[in-house]
PDB file of C-alpha atoms in Angstrom:
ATOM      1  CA  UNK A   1     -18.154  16.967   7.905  1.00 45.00           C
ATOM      2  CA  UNK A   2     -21.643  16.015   7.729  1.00 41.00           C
ATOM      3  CA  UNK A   3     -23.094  12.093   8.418  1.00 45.00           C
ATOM      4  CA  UNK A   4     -26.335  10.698   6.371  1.00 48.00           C
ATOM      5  CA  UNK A   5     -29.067  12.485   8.704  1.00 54.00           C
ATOM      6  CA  UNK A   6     -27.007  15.459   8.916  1.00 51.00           C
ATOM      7  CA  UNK A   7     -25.122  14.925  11.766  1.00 56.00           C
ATOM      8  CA  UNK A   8     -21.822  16.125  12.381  1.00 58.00           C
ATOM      9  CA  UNK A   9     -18.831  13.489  11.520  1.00 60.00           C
ATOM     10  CA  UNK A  10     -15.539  13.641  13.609  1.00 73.00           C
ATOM     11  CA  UNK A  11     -12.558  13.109  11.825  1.00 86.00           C
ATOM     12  CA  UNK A  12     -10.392  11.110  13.061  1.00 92.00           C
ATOM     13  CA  UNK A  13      -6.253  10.881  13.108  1.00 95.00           C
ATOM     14  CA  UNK A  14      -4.834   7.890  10.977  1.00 97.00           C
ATOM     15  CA  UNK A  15      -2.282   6.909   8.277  1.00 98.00           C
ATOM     16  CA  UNK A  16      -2.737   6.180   4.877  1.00 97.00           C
ATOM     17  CA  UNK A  17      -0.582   3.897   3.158  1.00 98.00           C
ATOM     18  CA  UNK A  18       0.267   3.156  -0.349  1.00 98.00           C
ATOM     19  CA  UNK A  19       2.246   0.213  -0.778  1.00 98.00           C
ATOM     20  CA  UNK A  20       3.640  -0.569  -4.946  1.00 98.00           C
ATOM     21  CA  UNK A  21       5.988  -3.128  -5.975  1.00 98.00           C
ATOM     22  CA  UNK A  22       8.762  -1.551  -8.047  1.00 98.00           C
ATOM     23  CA  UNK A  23       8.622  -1.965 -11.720  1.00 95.00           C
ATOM     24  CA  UNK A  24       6.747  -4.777 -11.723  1.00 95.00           C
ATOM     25  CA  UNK A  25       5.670  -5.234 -15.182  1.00 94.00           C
ATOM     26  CA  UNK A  26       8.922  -5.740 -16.487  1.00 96.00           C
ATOM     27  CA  UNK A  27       9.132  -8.160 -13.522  1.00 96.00           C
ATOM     28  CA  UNK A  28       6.676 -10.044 -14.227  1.00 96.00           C
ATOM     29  CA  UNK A  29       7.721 -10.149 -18.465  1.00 96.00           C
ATOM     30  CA  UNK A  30      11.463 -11.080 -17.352  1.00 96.00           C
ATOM     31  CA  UNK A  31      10.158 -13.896 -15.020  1.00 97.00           C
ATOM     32  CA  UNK A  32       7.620 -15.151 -17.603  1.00 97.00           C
ATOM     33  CA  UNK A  33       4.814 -14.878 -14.680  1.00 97.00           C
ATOM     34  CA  UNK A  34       0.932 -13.872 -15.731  1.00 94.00           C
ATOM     35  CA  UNK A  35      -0.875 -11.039 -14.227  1.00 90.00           C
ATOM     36  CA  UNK A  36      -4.101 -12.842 -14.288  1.00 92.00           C
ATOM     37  CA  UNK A  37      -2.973 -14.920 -11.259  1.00 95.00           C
ATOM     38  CA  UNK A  38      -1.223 -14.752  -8.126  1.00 97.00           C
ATOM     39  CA  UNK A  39       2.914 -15.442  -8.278  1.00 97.00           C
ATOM     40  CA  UNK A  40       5.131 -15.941  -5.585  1.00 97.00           C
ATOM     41  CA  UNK A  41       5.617 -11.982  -5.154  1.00 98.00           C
ATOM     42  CA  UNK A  42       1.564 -11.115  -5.364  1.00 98.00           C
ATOM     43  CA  UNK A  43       0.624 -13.875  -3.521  1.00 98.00           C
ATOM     44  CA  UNK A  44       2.913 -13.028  -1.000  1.00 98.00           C
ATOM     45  CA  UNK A  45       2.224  -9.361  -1.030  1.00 98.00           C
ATOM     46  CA  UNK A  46      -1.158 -10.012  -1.027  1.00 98.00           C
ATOM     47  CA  UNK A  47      -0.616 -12.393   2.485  1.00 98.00           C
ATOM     48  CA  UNK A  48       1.512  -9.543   4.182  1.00 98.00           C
ATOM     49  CA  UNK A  49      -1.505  -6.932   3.507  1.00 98.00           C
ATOM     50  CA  UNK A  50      -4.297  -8.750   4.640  1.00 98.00           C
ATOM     51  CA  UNK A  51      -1.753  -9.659   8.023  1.00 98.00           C
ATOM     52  CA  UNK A  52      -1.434  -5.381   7.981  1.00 98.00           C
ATOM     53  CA  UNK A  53      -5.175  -5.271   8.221  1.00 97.00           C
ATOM     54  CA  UNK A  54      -5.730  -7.792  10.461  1.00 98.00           C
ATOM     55  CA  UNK A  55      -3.323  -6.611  13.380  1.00 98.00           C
ATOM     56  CA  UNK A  56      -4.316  -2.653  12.682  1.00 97.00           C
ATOM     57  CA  UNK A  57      -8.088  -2.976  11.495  1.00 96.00           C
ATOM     58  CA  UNK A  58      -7.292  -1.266   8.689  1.00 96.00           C
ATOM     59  CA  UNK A  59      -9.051  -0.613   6.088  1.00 94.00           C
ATOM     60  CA  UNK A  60      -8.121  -1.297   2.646  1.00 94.00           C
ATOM     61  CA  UNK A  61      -9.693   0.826  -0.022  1.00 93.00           C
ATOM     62  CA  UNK A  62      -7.885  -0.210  -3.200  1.00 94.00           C
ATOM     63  CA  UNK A  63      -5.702  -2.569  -4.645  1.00 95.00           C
ATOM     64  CA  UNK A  64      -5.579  -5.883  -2.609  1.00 95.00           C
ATOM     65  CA  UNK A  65      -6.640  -8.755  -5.424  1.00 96.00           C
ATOM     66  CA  UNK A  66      -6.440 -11.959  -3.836  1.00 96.00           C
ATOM     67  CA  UNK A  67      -7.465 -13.902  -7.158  1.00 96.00           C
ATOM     68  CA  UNK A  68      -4.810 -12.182  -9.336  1.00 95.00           C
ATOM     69  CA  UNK A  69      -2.291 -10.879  -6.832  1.00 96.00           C
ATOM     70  CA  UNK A  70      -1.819  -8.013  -4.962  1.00 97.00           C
ATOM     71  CA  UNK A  71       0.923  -5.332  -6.708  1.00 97.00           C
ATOM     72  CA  UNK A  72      -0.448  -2.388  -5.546  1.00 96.00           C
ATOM     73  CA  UNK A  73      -2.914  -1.303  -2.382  1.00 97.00           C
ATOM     74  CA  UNK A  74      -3.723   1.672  -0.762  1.00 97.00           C
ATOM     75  CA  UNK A  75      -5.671   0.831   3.250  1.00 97.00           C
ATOM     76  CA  UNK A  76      -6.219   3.650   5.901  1.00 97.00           C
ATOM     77  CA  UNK A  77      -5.353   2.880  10.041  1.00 97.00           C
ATOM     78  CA  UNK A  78      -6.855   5.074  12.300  1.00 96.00           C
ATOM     79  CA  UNK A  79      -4.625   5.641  15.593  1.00 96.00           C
ATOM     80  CA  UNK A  80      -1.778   4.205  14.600  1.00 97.00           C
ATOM     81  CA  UNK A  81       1.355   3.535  16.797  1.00 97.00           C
ATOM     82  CA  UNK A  82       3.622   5.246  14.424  1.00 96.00           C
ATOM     83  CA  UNK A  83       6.669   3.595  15.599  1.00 97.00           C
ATOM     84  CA  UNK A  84       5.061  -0.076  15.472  1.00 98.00           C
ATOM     85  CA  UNK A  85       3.573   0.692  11.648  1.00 98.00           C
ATOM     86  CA  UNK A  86       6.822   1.629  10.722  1.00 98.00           C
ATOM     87  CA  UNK A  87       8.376  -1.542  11.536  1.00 98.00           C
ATOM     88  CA  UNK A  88       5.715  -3.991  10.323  1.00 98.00           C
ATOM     89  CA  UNK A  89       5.762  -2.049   7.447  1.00 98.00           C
ATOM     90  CA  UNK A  90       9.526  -2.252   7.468  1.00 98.00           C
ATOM     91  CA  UNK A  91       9.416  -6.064   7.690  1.00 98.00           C
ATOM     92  CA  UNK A  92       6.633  -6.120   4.756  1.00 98.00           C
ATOM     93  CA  UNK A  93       9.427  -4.479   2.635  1.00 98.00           C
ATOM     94  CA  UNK A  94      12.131  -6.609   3.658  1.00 98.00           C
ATOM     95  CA  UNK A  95      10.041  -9.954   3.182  1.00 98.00           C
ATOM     96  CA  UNK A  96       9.293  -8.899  -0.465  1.00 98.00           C
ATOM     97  CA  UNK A  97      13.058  -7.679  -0.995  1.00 98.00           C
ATOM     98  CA  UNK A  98      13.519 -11.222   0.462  1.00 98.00           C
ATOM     99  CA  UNK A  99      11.294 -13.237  -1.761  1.00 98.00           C
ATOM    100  CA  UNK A 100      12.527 -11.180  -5.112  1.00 98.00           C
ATOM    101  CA  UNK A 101      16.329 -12.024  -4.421  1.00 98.00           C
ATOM    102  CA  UNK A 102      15.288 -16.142  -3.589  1.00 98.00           C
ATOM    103  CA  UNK A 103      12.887 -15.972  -6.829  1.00 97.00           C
ATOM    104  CA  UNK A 104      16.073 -14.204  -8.770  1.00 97.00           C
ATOM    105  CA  UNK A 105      13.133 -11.789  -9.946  1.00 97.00           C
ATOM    106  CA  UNK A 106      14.841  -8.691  -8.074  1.00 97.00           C
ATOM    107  CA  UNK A 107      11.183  -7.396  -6.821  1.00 97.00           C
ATOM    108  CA  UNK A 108      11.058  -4.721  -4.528  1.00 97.00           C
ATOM    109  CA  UNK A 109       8.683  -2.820  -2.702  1.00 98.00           C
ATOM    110  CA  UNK A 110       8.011   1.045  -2.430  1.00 98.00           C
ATOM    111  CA  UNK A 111       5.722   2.340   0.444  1.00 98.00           C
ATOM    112  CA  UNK A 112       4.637   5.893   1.099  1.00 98.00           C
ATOM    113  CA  UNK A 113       3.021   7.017   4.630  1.00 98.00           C
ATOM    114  CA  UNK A 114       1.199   9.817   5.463  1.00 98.00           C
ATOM    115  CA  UNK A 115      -0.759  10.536   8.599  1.00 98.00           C
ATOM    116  CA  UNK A 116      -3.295  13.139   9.061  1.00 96.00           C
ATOM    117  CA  UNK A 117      -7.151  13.506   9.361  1.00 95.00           C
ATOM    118  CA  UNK A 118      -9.035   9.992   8.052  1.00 93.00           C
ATOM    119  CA  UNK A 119     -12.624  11.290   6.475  1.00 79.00           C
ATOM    120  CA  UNK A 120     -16.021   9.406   6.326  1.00 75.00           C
ATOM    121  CA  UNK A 121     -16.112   9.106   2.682  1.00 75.00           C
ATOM    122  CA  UNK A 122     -14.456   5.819   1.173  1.00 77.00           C
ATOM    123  CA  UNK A 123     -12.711   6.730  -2.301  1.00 79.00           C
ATOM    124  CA  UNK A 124     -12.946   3.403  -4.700  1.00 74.00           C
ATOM    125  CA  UNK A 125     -10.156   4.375  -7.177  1.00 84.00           C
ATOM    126  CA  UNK A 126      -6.708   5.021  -7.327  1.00 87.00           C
ATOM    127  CA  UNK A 127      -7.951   8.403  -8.514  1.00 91.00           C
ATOM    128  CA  UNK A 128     -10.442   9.061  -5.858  1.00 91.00           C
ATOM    129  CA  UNK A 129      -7.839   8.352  -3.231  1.00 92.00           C
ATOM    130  CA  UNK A 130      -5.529  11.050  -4.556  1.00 93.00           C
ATOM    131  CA  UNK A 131      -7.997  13.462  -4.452  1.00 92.00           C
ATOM    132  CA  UNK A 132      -8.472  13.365  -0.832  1.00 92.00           C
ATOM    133  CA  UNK A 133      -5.662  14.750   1.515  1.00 93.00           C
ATOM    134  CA  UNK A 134      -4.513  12.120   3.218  1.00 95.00           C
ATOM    135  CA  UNK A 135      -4.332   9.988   0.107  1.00 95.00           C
ATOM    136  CA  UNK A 136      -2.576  12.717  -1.796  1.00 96.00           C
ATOM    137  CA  UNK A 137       0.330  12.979   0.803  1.00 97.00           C
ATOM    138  CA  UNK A 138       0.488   9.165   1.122  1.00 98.00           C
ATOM    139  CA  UNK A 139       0.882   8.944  -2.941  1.00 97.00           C
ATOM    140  CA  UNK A 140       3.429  11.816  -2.979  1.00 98.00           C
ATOM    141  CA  UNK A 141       5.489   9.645  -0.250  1.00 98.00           C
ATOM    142  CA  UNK A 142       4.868   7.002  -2.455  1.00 98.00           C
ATOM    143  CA  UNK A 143       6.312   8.661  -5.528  1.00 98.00           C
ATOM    144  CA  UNK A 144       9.319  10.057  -3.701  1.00 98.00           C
ATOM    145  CA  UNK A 145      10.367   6.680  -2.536  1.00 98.00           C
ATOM    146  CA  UNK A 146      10.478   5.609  -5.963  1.00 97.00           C
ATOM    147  CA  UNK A 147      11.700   8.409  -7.397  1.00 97.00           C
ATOM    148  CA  UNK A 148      14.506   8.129  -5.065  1.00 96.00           C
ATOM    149  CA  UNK A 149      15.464   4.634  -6.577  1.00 96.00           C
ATOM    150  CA  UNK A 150      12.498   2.405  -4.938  1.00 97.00           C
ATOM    151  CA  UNK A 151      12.805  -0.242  -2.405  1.00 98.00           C
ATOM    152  CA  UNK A 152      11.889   1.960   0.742  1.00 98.00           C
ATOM    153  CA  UNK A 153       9.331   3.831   2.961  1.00 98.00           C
ATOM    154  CA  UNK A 154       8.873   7.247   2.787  1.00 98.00           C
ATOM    155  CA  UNK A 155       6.475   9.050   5.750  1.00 96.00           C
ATOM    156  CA  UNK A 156       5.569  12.648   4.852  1.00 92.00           C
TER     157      UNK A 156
END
């Protein structure tokens, strides 16, 4: 991979992350909550991302929406301690599960992981993320754990 004066890039190892709260549109009709601003679940969400990218550095490159709530992110760690992502990532999942059964809004949280090669260019969609490798895997993780009824982590 080339740089801005031509240079060559290294690539370095990572994980990229897609974290989605399950069905939350009906969620959010059943509870009577707008999208337009942060509820107890987006809020929260929202706090337990930006906590992510504090202790990892990551970097988030979709989704997080302080002002409305966060329901759906995508962020990138390089050099991850697998073992240690997995269970803050673990607790993020069981905080929301949390939170959705003391709200009686049944919210849960699906969270796909993928780790490979992290690349210099920063997608700025949803769209542009899947395109690149490591987002691709991390949104097919994604869409297994939902597919397999939601409420877990998948790591491909």
């Amino acid at each position: 991979m080339r740089g801005v004066k031509g240079e060559r890039v290294p690539l370095v190892n990572g994980a990229g992350i897609f974290l989605d709260l399950d069905n939350f549109k009906e969620v959010m009709r059943k509870m009577g909550w707008s999208e337009f601003r942060p509820n107890p679940i987006t809020g929260t969400l929202t706090q337990l991302v930006q906590r992510l990218v504090a202790k990892y550095n990551a970097t988030v490159l979709w989704g997080l929406d302080p002002e409305r709530g966060t329901e759906e992110a995508y962020m990138e760690v390089v050099e991850p301690d697998a073992e240690e992502l997995l269970s803050d990532l673990e607790e993020v999942r069981r905080e929301v599960e949390k939170l959705g059964k003391e709200t009686k809004s049944n919210a849960h949280l699906s969270i796909g992981v993928a780790y490979g090669k992290i690349g210099s260019t920063k997608p700025r969609s949803r769209r542009e993320i899947t395109r690149t490798p490591l987002g691709y895997r991390a949104w097919r993780a994604l869409k297994k754990a939902k597919k397999t009824g939601g409420n877990k982590i998948v790591q491909i």
